[in-house]
Amino acid sequence: MSNKMWGGRFASAPDRVMEEINASIGFDYKLALQDIEGSKAHVSMLAATGIVPVADAEAIAAGLDEIRREIETEKFTFSRALEDIHMNIEARLSELIGPAAGRLHTARSRNDQVALDFRLYTRDTIDTLDLQLRDLQQALAEKALAHAGTIMPGFTHLQVAQPVTFGHHLLAYVEMLSRDRGRLADARARLNECPLGAAALAGTSFPIDRFATAKALGFEKPTGNSLDSVADRDFVLETLAAASIAAVHLSRLAEEIVLWVTPQFGFVALSDKFTTGSSIMPQKRNPDAAELVRGKTGRIFGALNALLVVMKGLPLAYSKDMQEDKEGTFDALQSLSLCLAAMTGMVRDLEPDVARMKAAAGSGFSTATDLADWLVRTLKLPFREAHHVTGRLVARAAEKTVGLEDLSLAEMRDVEPRIDESIYTVLGVENSVASRTSFGGTAPENVRAQAQGWLDRLEK
């Protein structure tokens, strides 16, 4: 028999394969609460405009509340035969209140219904992700404040470059996450228009009040074009793009944690909470949480690319291809949420090896730039000449296998006779980081101020 919810045009049931490829209830059940929220706003508007009787609207609202309770208590039965979340809820509503349930779908289509549900879901998820990003920022800023003076090597090309502080390094990610929050906020602002009332694609002849439903659902306003309302998913693409960039930042931090916990680096340690062992090598402590954050980034990228491919060739308005917009999005945003929770836990858990970091910071002649800057500042050498002099001093220190600060004054004067004892005030990793007082620099006093400033802003 045909589907009783839409089958008037059809004399027989769909083929089993057709049912298999067509059904979306296996994943769009996640939109259940948004679907009920949208339906309650819709039927309230229908009653207010006189399109449906008030008594029927009240019965529908009560039935929807009962369905919500069933879903929240896991007593609701989802049926593949009813295709999607919209039909499942409407069918159950018919069982609960009878024929009045049929009035709910007046002046709307599944096209604007799903567009609404998906916007509500995406908006709710952005709000959750924003809170998680804030929590991670706070964890990083707290750790940065505690280690504002902890010296570590700064790298370029993964080679020791100049000394920085651990707090300064962590605050770099606070800045990145702030931009991630900004991108998600921008996406939220643009999606915050209500498509309900666009119907299938052309609007409706019923005297609906789209501004009322938009206001009831917390949207800024209704969408302005009925075709665009049901046909585009750029709000999902923008959210996935922002999520992908956030995932890049998490993955980079995860990669650094993976490196830092190796015996070769030995910069930080993670507790048993965020590591696992080996089934064969009892000595192992593997940073699996960090590795999984790094790995799940690919799933988030994949969802964005998949939806771009789905949407790129679709003529207006709705096509069934767009059913493929949800599964990847649900997975990607859930993955990002899980990664944020794991990363926040790891940041709070990790403990730096202060002595190991400081020793590493002094390797590779990391204060060479400080020496060159001193030559420019004190002896007024052009920087290129200072660079050359410093290079010769580095070569001499390398021959003797000592640090620059261990060269004698005589040895330095052999390369540049005007060097005096004040050169030693800029050599050594403590002097180096303390001198970087420019705004945004790694001087501990800067880091303390920046970290506290972030904590104050995040508290607000």
Short mmCIF file of C-alpha atoms in Angstrom, two decimals:
data_model
loop_
_atom_site.label_atom_id
_atom_site.label_comp_id
_atom_site.label_asym_id
_atom_site.label_seq_id
_atom_site.Cartn_x
_atom_site.Cartn_y
_atom_site.Cartn_z
CA MET A 1 0.00 0.00 0.00
CA SER A 2 1.14 3.57 -0.49
CA ASN A 3 2.49 5.76 2.30
CA LYS A 4 -0.59 7.08 4.07
CA MET A 5 1.07 10.43 4.75
CA TRP A 6 1.69 11.34 1.12
CA GLY A 7 0.53 8.46 -1.03
CA GLY A 8 -2.69 9.70 -2.63
CA ARG A 9 -0.98 9.89 -6.00
CA PHE A 10 0.54 6.41 -5.61
CA ALA A 11 -1.27 3.09 -5.82
CA SER A 12 1.41 0.82 -4.39
CA ALA A 13 4.23 0.84 -1.88
CA PRO A 14 7.78 1.76 -2.92
CA ASP A 15 10.27 -0.95 -3.80
CA ARG A 16 12.40 -2.16 -0.88
CA VAL A 17 15.49 -0.60 -2.44
CA MET A 18 13.63 2.67 -2.94
CA GLU A 19 12.63 2.63 0.71
CA GLU A 20 16.24 1.95 1.69
CA ILE A 21 17.73 4.79 -0.33
CA ASN A 22 14.93 7.23 0.46
CA ALA A 23 14.63 6.89 4.23
CA SER A 24 16.46 9.45 6.35
CA ILE A 25 15.02 8.68 9.79
CA GLY A 26 18.22 6.79 10.64
CA PHE A 27 19.96 10.14 11.06
CA ASP A 28 17.45 12.99 10.91
CA TYR A 29 15.87 11.79 14.14
CA LYS A 30 18.45 14.14 15.64
CA LEU A 31 16.25 17.01 14.46
CA ALA A 32 13.26 15.79 16.50
CA LEU A 33 13.26 18.49 19.15
CA GLN A 34 13.85 21.24 16.59
CA ASP A 35 11.02 19.82 14.48
CA ILE A 36 8.64 19.96 17.44
CA GLU A 37 9.76 23.47 18.33
CA GLY A 38 9.12 24.66 14.78
CA SER A 39 5.76 22.91 14.59
CA LYS A 40 4.54 24.51 17.81
CA ALA A 41 5.47 27.97 16.56
CA HIS A 42 3.79 27.23 13.23
CA VAL A 43 0.50 26.00 14.68
CA SER A 44 0.39 28.91 17.14
CA MET A 45 0.65 31.28 14.19
CA LEU A 46 -2.02 29.33 12.26
CA ALA A 47 -4.40 29.77 15.19
CA ALA A 48 -3.55 33.45 15.66
CA THR A 49 -4.28 34.19 12.00
CA GLY A 50 -7.51 32.18 12.02
CA ILE A 51 -6.24 29.61 9.54
CA VAL A 52 -6.96 26.70 11.93
CA PRO A 53 -9.39 26.56 14.87
CA VAL A 54 -7.91 27.43 18.24
CA ALA A 55 -9.14 24.17 19.75
CA ASP A 56 -7.33 22.15 17.10
CA ALA A 57 -4.17 24.21 17.59
CA GLU A 58 -4.27 23.59 21.34
CA ALA A 59 -4.74 19.86 20.79
CA ILE A 60 -1.82 19.82 18.35
CA ALA A 61 0.44 21.70 20.79
CA ALA A 62 -0.46 19.32 23.61
CA GLY A 63 0.18 16.33 21.38
CA LEU A 64 3.55 17.70 20.37
CA ASP A 65 4.47 18.18 24.02
CA GLU A 66 3.59 14.55 24.66
CA ILE A 67 5.73 13.44 21.72
CA ARG A 68 8.63 15.49 23.09
CA ARG A 69 8.31 13.68 26.42
CA GLU A 70 8.26 10.33 24.64
CA ILE A 71 11.40 11.20 22.69
CA GLU A 72 13.24 12.54 25.72
CA THR A 73 12.39 9.39 27.72
CA GLU A 74 13.28 7.14 24.76
CA LYS A 75 9.74 5.76 24.50
CA PHE A 76 9.14 7.03 20.96
CA THR A 77 9.26 4.47 18.13
CA PHE A 78 10.91 5.69 14.94
CA SER A 79 9.66 3.99 11.77
CA ARG A 80 11.67 3.67 8.56
CA ALA A 81 8.45 3.22 6.63
CA LEU A 82 7.58 6.84 7.47
CA GLU A 83 10.83 8.05 5.86
CA ASP A 84 11.84 11.00 7.99
CA ILE A 85 11.46 12.76 11.31
CA HIS A 86 8.65 14.99 10.04
CA MET A 87 6.44 12.09 9.00
CA ASN A 88 7.25 10.13 12.14
CA ILE A 89 6.14 12.96 14.39
CA GLU A 90 3.04 13.74 12.34
CA ALA A 91 1.99 10.08 12.31
CA ARG A 92 2.34 9.81 16.08
CA LEU A 93 0.43 13.07 16.48
CA SER A 94 -2.43 11.53 14.46
CA GLU A 95 -2.46 8.55 16.80
CA LEU A 96 -2.61 10.84 19.83
CA ILE A 97 -5.19 13.44 18.79
CA GLY A 98 -6.89 12.10 15.67
CA PRO A 99 -7.82 14.03 12.49
CA ALA A 100 -6.94 17.43 13.95
CA ALA A 101 -3.29 16.48 13.49
CA GLY A 102 -3.75 16.86 9.75
CA ARG A 103 -4.14 20.63 10.15
CA LEU A 104 -0.55 21.03 11.35
CA HIS A 105 0.88 20.85 7.85
CA THR A 106 -1.32 23.65 6.53
CA ALA A 107 0.71 26.35 4.75
CA ARG A 108 4.02 24.55 4.95
CA SER A 109 6.01 21.87 3.14
CA ARG A 110 8.64 19.40 4.23
CA ASN A 111 11.00 21.62 2.25
CA ASP A 112 10.67 24.68 4.46
CA GLN A 113 10.18 22.42 7.49
CA VAL A 114 13.54 20.71 7.12
CA ALA A 115 15.25 24.00 6.25
CA LEU A 116 13.90 25.39 9.51
CA ASP A 117 14.86 22.33 11.57
CA PHE A 118 18.37 22.35 10.18
CA ARG A 119 18.83 26.06 10.89
CA LEU A 120 17.62 25.57 14.45
CA TYR A 121 19.93 22.60 14.91
CA THR A 122 22.92 24.44 13.46
CA ARG A 123 22.21 27.51 15.58
CA ASP A 124 21.91 25.41 18.75
CA THR A 125 25.13 23.56 17.91
CA ILE A 126 27.05 26.78 17.26
CA ASP A 127 26.00 28.02 20.70
CA THR A 128 27.30 24.81 22.28
CA LEU A 129 30.57 24.93 20.34
CA ASP A 130 31.09 28.56 21.33
CA LEU A 131 30.87 27.63 25.01
CA GLN A 132 33.32 24.78 24.48
CA LEU A 133 35.76 27.02 22.63
CA ARG A 134 35.53 29.51 25.49
CA ASP A 135 36.27 26.75 28.01
CA LEU A 136 39.35 25.72 26.05
CA GLN A 137 40.51 29.33 25.85
CA GLN A 138 40.14 29.62 29.61
CA ALA A 139 42.10 26.42 30.22
CA LEU A 140 44.90 27.66 27.97
CA ALA A 141 44.95 31.14 29.53
CA GLU A 142 45.06 29.71 33.06
CA LYS A 143 47.97 27.46 32.12
CA ALA A 144 49.66 30.39 30.37
CA LEU A 145 49.36 32.57 33.47
CA ALA A 146 50.87 29.82 35.60
CA HIS A 147 53.78 29.43 33.17
CA ALA A 148 54.30 33.00 32.02
CA GLY A 149 57.99 32.70 32.89
CA THR A 150 58.58 29.07 31.94
CA ILE A 151 61.13 29.13 29.14
CA MET A 152 60.92 26.82 26.14
CA PRO A 153 62.34 26.85 22.62
CA GLY A 154 60.41 28.61 19.91
CA PHE A 155 60.67 26.85 16.58
CA THR A 156 60.70 27.66 12.90
CA HIS A 157 61.01 24.76 10.45
CA LEU A 158 60.84 22.63 13.63
CA GLN A 159 64.36 23.88 14.38
CA VAL A 160 65.15 25.80 17.56
CA ALA A 161 64.84 29.47 16.63
CA GLN A 162 64.52 31.77 19.66
CA PRO A 163 63.57 31.27 23.30
CA VAL A 164 59.93 31.95 24.19
CA THR A 165 57.84 31.16 27.23
CA PHE A 166 55.41 28.27 27.51
CA GLY A 167 52.71 30.73 28.45
CA HIS A 168 53.36 32.75 25.31
CA HIS A 169 53.11 29.60 23.20
CA LEU A 170 49.76 28.65 24.74
CA LEU A 171 48.35 32.16 24.27
CA ALA A 172 48.92 31.80 20.54
CA TYR A 173 46.15 29.19 20.54
CA VAL A 174 43.91 31.42 22.64
CA GLU A 175 44.14 33.99 19.85
CA MET A 176 43.36 31.37 17.19
CA LEU A 177 40.34 30.10 19.10
CA SER A 178 39.08 33.66 19.49
CA ARG A 179 38.97 33.97 15.71
CA ASP A 180 37.26 30.57 15.50
CA ARG A 181 34.55 31.87 17.81
CA GLY A 182 34.23 34.95 15.65
CA ARG A 183 33.76 32.90 12.50
CA LEU A 184 31.07 30.77 14.14
CA ALA A 185 29.36 33.92 15.44
CA ASP A 186 29.37 35.35 11.91
CA ALA A 187 27.86 32.12 10.56
CA ARG A 188 25.20 32.21 13.28
CA ALA A 189 24.28 35.81 12.47
CA ARG A 190 23.82 35.03 8.79
CA LEU A 191 21.76 31.87 9.35
CA ASN A 192 19.46 33.58 11.83
CA GLU A 193 16.62 34.10 9.36
CA CYS A 194 13.51 31.93 9.43
CA PRO A 195 12.60 29.92 6.28
CA LEU A 196 9.27 28.68 7.65
CA GLY A 197 6.44 29.81 5.39
CA ALA A 198 8.40 29.48 2.17
CA ALA A 199 6.45 26.22 1.75
CA ALA A 200 7.61 23.99 -1.10
CA LEU A 201 9.33 26.76 -3.07
CA ALA A 202 6.86 29.54 -3.97
CA GLY A 203 5.37 30.64 -0.67
CA THR A 204 1.71 30.07 0.19
CA SER A 205 -1.69 31.60 -0.52
CA PHE A 206 -2.71 31.30 3.13
CA PRO A 207 -2.55 34.58 5.10
CA ILE A 208 0.32 33.45 7.33
CA ASP A 209 2.40 35.73 9.54
CA ARG A 210 6.01 34.81 8.89
CA PHE A 211 7.27 37.56 11.15
CA ALA A 212 5.38 36.03 14.07
CA THR A 213 6.93 32.58 13.58
CA ALA A 214 10.37 34.10 13.09
CA LYS A 215 10.06 36.01 16.36
CA ALA A 216 8.67 33.02 18.25
CA LEU A 217 11.67 30.92 17.17
CA GLY A 218 14.25 33.57 18.02
CA PHE A 219 15.16 34.52 14.46
CA GLU A 220 16.01 38.06 13.46
CA LYS A 221 13.52 38.02 10.59
CA PRO A 222 11.99 35.75 7.92
CA THR A 223 14.05 34.85 4.87
CA GLY A 224 13.35 37.15 1.97
CA ASN A 225 12.96 34.76 -0.96
CA SER A 226 11.01 31.51 -0.88
CA LEU A 227 13.20 29.79 -3.48
CA ASP A 228 16.40 30.63 -1.64
CA SER A 229 14.79 29.62 1.66
CA VAL A 230 14.43 25.97 0.71
CA ALA A 231 17.18 25.61 -1.90
CA ASP A 232 20.40 26.67 -0.19
CA ARG A 233 22.53 25.23 2.54
CA ASP A 234 25.21 27.90 2.63
CA PHE A 235 24.55 28.34 6.33
CA VAL A 236 25.72 24.75 6.84
CA LEU A 237 28.69 25.20 4.52
CA GLU A 238 29.78 28.32 6.38
CA THR A 239 29.45 26.56 9.73
CA LEU A 240 31.42 23.56 8.46
CA ALA A 241 34.09 25.89 7.06
CA ALA A 242 34.44 27.59 10.44
CA ALA A 243 34.45 24.18 12.12
CA SER A 244 37.18 22.99 9.76
CA ILE A 245 39.43 25.95 10.57
CA ALA A 246 38.85 25.37 14.28
CA ALA A 247 39.74 21.71 13.76
CA VAL A 248 43.00 22.77 12.08
CA HIS A 249 43.93 24.71 15.21
CA LEU A 250 43.06 21.79 17.47
CA SER A 251 45.01 19.41 15.24
CA ARG A 252 48.12 21.60 15.33
CA LEU A 253 48.02 21.75 19.13
CA ALA A 254 47.39 18.00 19.23
CA GLU A 255 50.44 17.44 17.02
CA GLU A 256 52.57 19.52 19.36
CA ILE A 257 51.36 17.55 22.36
CA VAL A 258 52.22 14.31 20.55
CA LEU A 259 55.74 15.63 19.98
CA TRP A 260 56.13 17.13 23.44
CA VAL A 261 55.33 13.89 25.29
CA THR A 262 57.91 11.85 23.37
CA PRO A 263 61.12 10.96 25.25
CA GLN A 264 63.02 12.84 22.56
CA PHE A 265 61.29 16.11 23.52
CA GLY A 266 60.12 15.35 27.04
CA PHE A 267 58.54 18.79 27.38
CA VAL A 268 55.25 17.75 28.99
CA ALA A 269 53.61 14.77 30.64
CA LEU A 270 50.00 13.61 30.43
CA SER A 271 48.41 11.53 33.14
CA ASP A 272 46.58 8.22 32.76
CA LYS A 273 43.40 10.19 32.07
CA PHE A 274 44.44 11.03 28.51
CA THR A 275 46.91 8.27 27.59
CA THR A 276 46.69 4.55 26.89
CA GLY A 277 49.08 1.62 27.08
CA SER A 278 50.26 -0.97 24.61
CA SER A 279 48.98 -4.53 24.41
CA ILE A 280 52.52 -5.82 23.92
CA MET A 281 54.95 -3.14 25.17
CA PRO A 282 54.39 -2.52 28.89
CA GLN A 283 56.57 0.59 28.97
CA LYS A 284 54.42 2.56 26.53
CA ARG A 285 52.26 5.58 27.37
CA ASN A 286 50.57 6.64 24.16
CA PRO A 287 48.97 10.09 23.67
CA ASP A 288 45.90 8.59 22.02
CA ALA A 289 43.55 11.44 22.90
CA ALA A 290 45.78 13.93 21.09
CA GLU A 291 46.21 11.58 18.15
CA LEU A 292 42.45 11.12 17.83
CA VAL A 293 41.89 14.87 17.87
CA ARG A 294 44.42 15.10 15.04
CA GLY A 295 42.75 12.22 13.19
CA LYS A 296 39.14 13.38 13.52
CA THR A 297 40.04 16.60 11.75
CA GLY A 298 39.83 14.66 8.48
CA ARG A 299 36.19 13.77 9.14
CA ILE A 300 35.34 17.44 9.61
CA PHE A 301 37.10 18.43 6.40
CA GLY A 302 35.35 15.57 4.61
CA ALA A 303 31.89 16.77 5.61
CA LEU A 304 32.59 20.23 4.21
CA ASN A 305 33.94 18.87 0.94
CA ALA A 306 31.08 16.39 0.56
CA LEU A 307 28.41 19.06 0.99
CA LEU A 308 30.17 21.39 -1.42
CA VAL A 309 30.07 18.62 -4.02
CA VAL A 310 26.39 17.86 -3.31
CA MET A 311 25.33 21.48 -3.74
CA LYS A 312 27.49 22.58 -6.64
CA GLY A 313 25.26 21.37 -9.49
CA LEU A 314 21.73 21.70 -8.12
CA PRO A 315 19.22 23.86 -9.97
CA LEU A 316 16.66 25.76 -7.89
CA ALA A 317 14.81 24.83 -5.82
CA TYR A 318 14.82 21.70 -3.65
CA SER A 319 16.26 18.38 -4.87
CA LYS A 320 16.45 15.12 -2.94
CA ASP A 321 20.24 15.32 -3.20
CA MET A 322 19.98 17.76 -0.31
CA GLN A 323 19.04 14.92 2.01
CA GLU A 324 22.79 14.23 1.97
CA ASP A 325 23.42 17.49 3.83
CA LYS A 326 22.78 16.14 7.31
CA GLU A 327 24.68 12.94 8.07
CA GLY A 328 28.11 14.41 7.46
CA THR A 329 27.21 17.63 9.24
CA PHE A 330 25.95 15.82 12.32
CA ASP A 331 29.12 13.73 12.42
CA ALA A 332 31.46 16.68 11.82
CA LEU A 333 29.97 18.96 14.47
CA GLN A 334 29.75 16.13 16.98
CA SER A 335 33.39 15.28 16.23
CA LEU A 336 34.45 18.89 16.77
CA SER A 337 32.56 18.99 20.05
CA LEU A 338 34.27 15.81 21.23
CA CYS A 339 37.68 17.11 20.15
CA LEU A 340 37.14 20.34 22.08
CA ALA A 341 36.20 18.42 25.21
CA ALA A 342 39.27 16.18 24.87
CA MET A 343 41.64 19.07 24.20
CA THR A 344 40.33 21.08 27.14
CA GLY A 345 40.89 18.08 29.37
CA MET A 346 44.41 17.55 28.06
CA VAL A 347 45.40 21.19 28.51
CA ARG A 348 44.24 21.15 32.12
CA ASP A 349 45.99 17.79 32.66
CA LEU A 350 49.39 18.36 31.08
CA GLU A 351 52.39 19.26 33.23
CA PRO A 352 55.48 20.82 31.67
CA ASP A 353 59.01 19.71 32.54
CA VAL A 354 60.37 23.18 33.27
CA ALA A 355 64.04 22.19 33.43
CA ARG A 356 63.86 20.14 30.22
CA MET A 357 62.18 22.97 28.34
CA LYS A 358 64.71 25.53 29.51
CA ALA A 359 67.66 23.35 28.57
CA ALA A 360 66.19 22.81 25.11
CA ALA A 361 65.60 26.55 24.72
CA GLY A 362 69.30 27.20 25.07
CA SER A 363 70.33 24.73 22.39
CA GLY A 364 71.08 25.57 18.79
CA PHE A 365 72.44 29.06 19.59
CA SER A 366 68.93 30.34 20.08
CA THR A 367 70.12 33.73 21.37
CA ALA A 368 72.01 34.55 18.17
CA THR A 369 69.40 37.10 17.14
CA ASP A 370 69.79 38.81 20.53
CA LEU A 371 73.51 39.11 19.87
CA ALA A 372 72.88 40.56 16.40
CA ASP A 373 70.35 43.02 17.81
CA TRP A 374 72.91 44.13 20.44
CA LEU A 375 75.47 44.81 17.71
CA VAL A 376 72.94 46.96 15.86
CA ARG A 377 71.67 48.75 18.95
CA THR A 378 75.01 49.30 20.74
CA LEU A 379 77.64 49.40 17.99
CA LYS A 380 75.31 50.87 15.35
CA LEU A 381 76.23 48.19 12.82
CA PRO A 382 73.90 47.72 9.86
CA PHE A 383 71.82 44.61 10.55
CA ARG A 384 73.30 42.67 7.63
CA GLU A 385 76.81 43.28 8.94
CA ALA A 386 75.67 42.36 12.46
CA HIS A 387 74.18 39.19 11.02
CA HIS A 388 77.53 38.32 9.47
CA VAL A 389 79.47 39.00 12.68
CA THR A 390 77.01 36.91 14.67
CA GLY A 391 77.33 34.08 12.18
CA ARG A 392 81.11 34.02 12.68
CA LEU A 393 80.65 33.95 16.46
CA VAL A 394 78.16 31.10 16.15
CA ALA A 395 80.67 29.17 14.03
CA ARG A 396 83.36 29.71 16.67
CA ALA A 397 81.04 28.56 19.49
CA ALA A 398 80.08 25.52 17.44
CA GLU A 399 83.76 24.61 16.96
CA LYS A 400 84.24 24.71 20.71
CA THR A 401 80.86 23.04 21.36
CA VAL A 402 79.84 25.76 23.80
CA GLY A 403 77.02 28.28 23.92
CA LEU A 404 77.45 31.86 22.76
CA GLU A 405 77.35 33.04 26.38
CA ASP A 406 80.34 30.75 27.08
CA LEU A 407 82.66 32.47 24.61
CA SER A 408 85.19 34.70 26.31
CA LEU A 409 85.25 38.43 25.68
CA ALA A 410 88.62 38.03 23.99
CA GLU A 411 87.22 35.47 21.60
CA MET A 412 84.35 37.77 20.74
CA ARG A 413 86.64 40.75 20.23
CA ASP A 414 88.73 38.65 17.89
CA VAL A 415 85.71 38.77 15.56
CA GLU A 416 84.49 42.30 16.40
CA PRO A 417 86.93 44.40 18.48
CA ARG A 418 84.29 46.87 19.75
CA ILE A 419 82.32 44.24 21.66
CA ASP A 420 82.36 44.92 25.41
CA GLU A 421 81.19 43.08 28.52
CA SER A 422 77.63 44.37 28.25
CA ILE A 423 77.13 41.80 25.49
CA TYR A 424 76.56 39.20 28.21
CA THR A 425 73.46 41.01 29.41
CA VAL A 426 71.58 39.87 26.29
CA LEU A 427 72.94 36.33 26.09
CA GLY A 428 71.27 33.45 27.92
CA VAL A 429 67.67 32.42 27.54
CA GLU A 430 66.36 34.39 30.55
CA ASN A 431 67.81 37.63 29.21
CA SER A 432 66.48 36.84 25.75
CA VAL A 433 62.86 36.35 26.73
CA ALA A 434 62.93 39.26 29.19
CA SER A 435 64.04 41.60 26.41
CA ARG A 436 61.09 40.82 24.11
CA THR A 437 58.88 43.54 25.54
CA SER A 438 57.26 44.73 22.30
CA PHE A 439 53.48 44.44 22.27
CA GLY A 440 52.61 40.78 21.73
CA GLY A 441 56.14 39.69 22.59
CA THR A 442 57.20 36.82 24.82
CA ALA A 443 58.54 38.77 27.81
CA PRO A 444 57.06 37.20 30.96
CA GLU A 445 55.53 40.51 32.06
CA ASN A 446 53.74 40.69 28.69
CA VAL A 447 52.53 37.13 28.98
CA ARG A 448 51.16 37.66 32.48
CA ALA A 449 49.28 40.74 31.37
CA GLN A 450 47.93 39.06 28.23
CA ALA A 451 46.88 35.92 30.08
CA GLN A 452 45.13 37.87 32.81
CA GLY A 453 43.48 40.07 30.23
CA TRP A 454 42.09 37.04 28.44
CA LEU A 455 40.82 35.53 31.68
CA ASP A 456 39.08 38.78 32.55
CA ARG A 457 37.41 38.95 29.13
CA LEU A 458 36.40 35.29 29.19
CA GLU A 459 34.81 35.71 32.61
CA LYS A 460 32.53 38.33 31.10
#
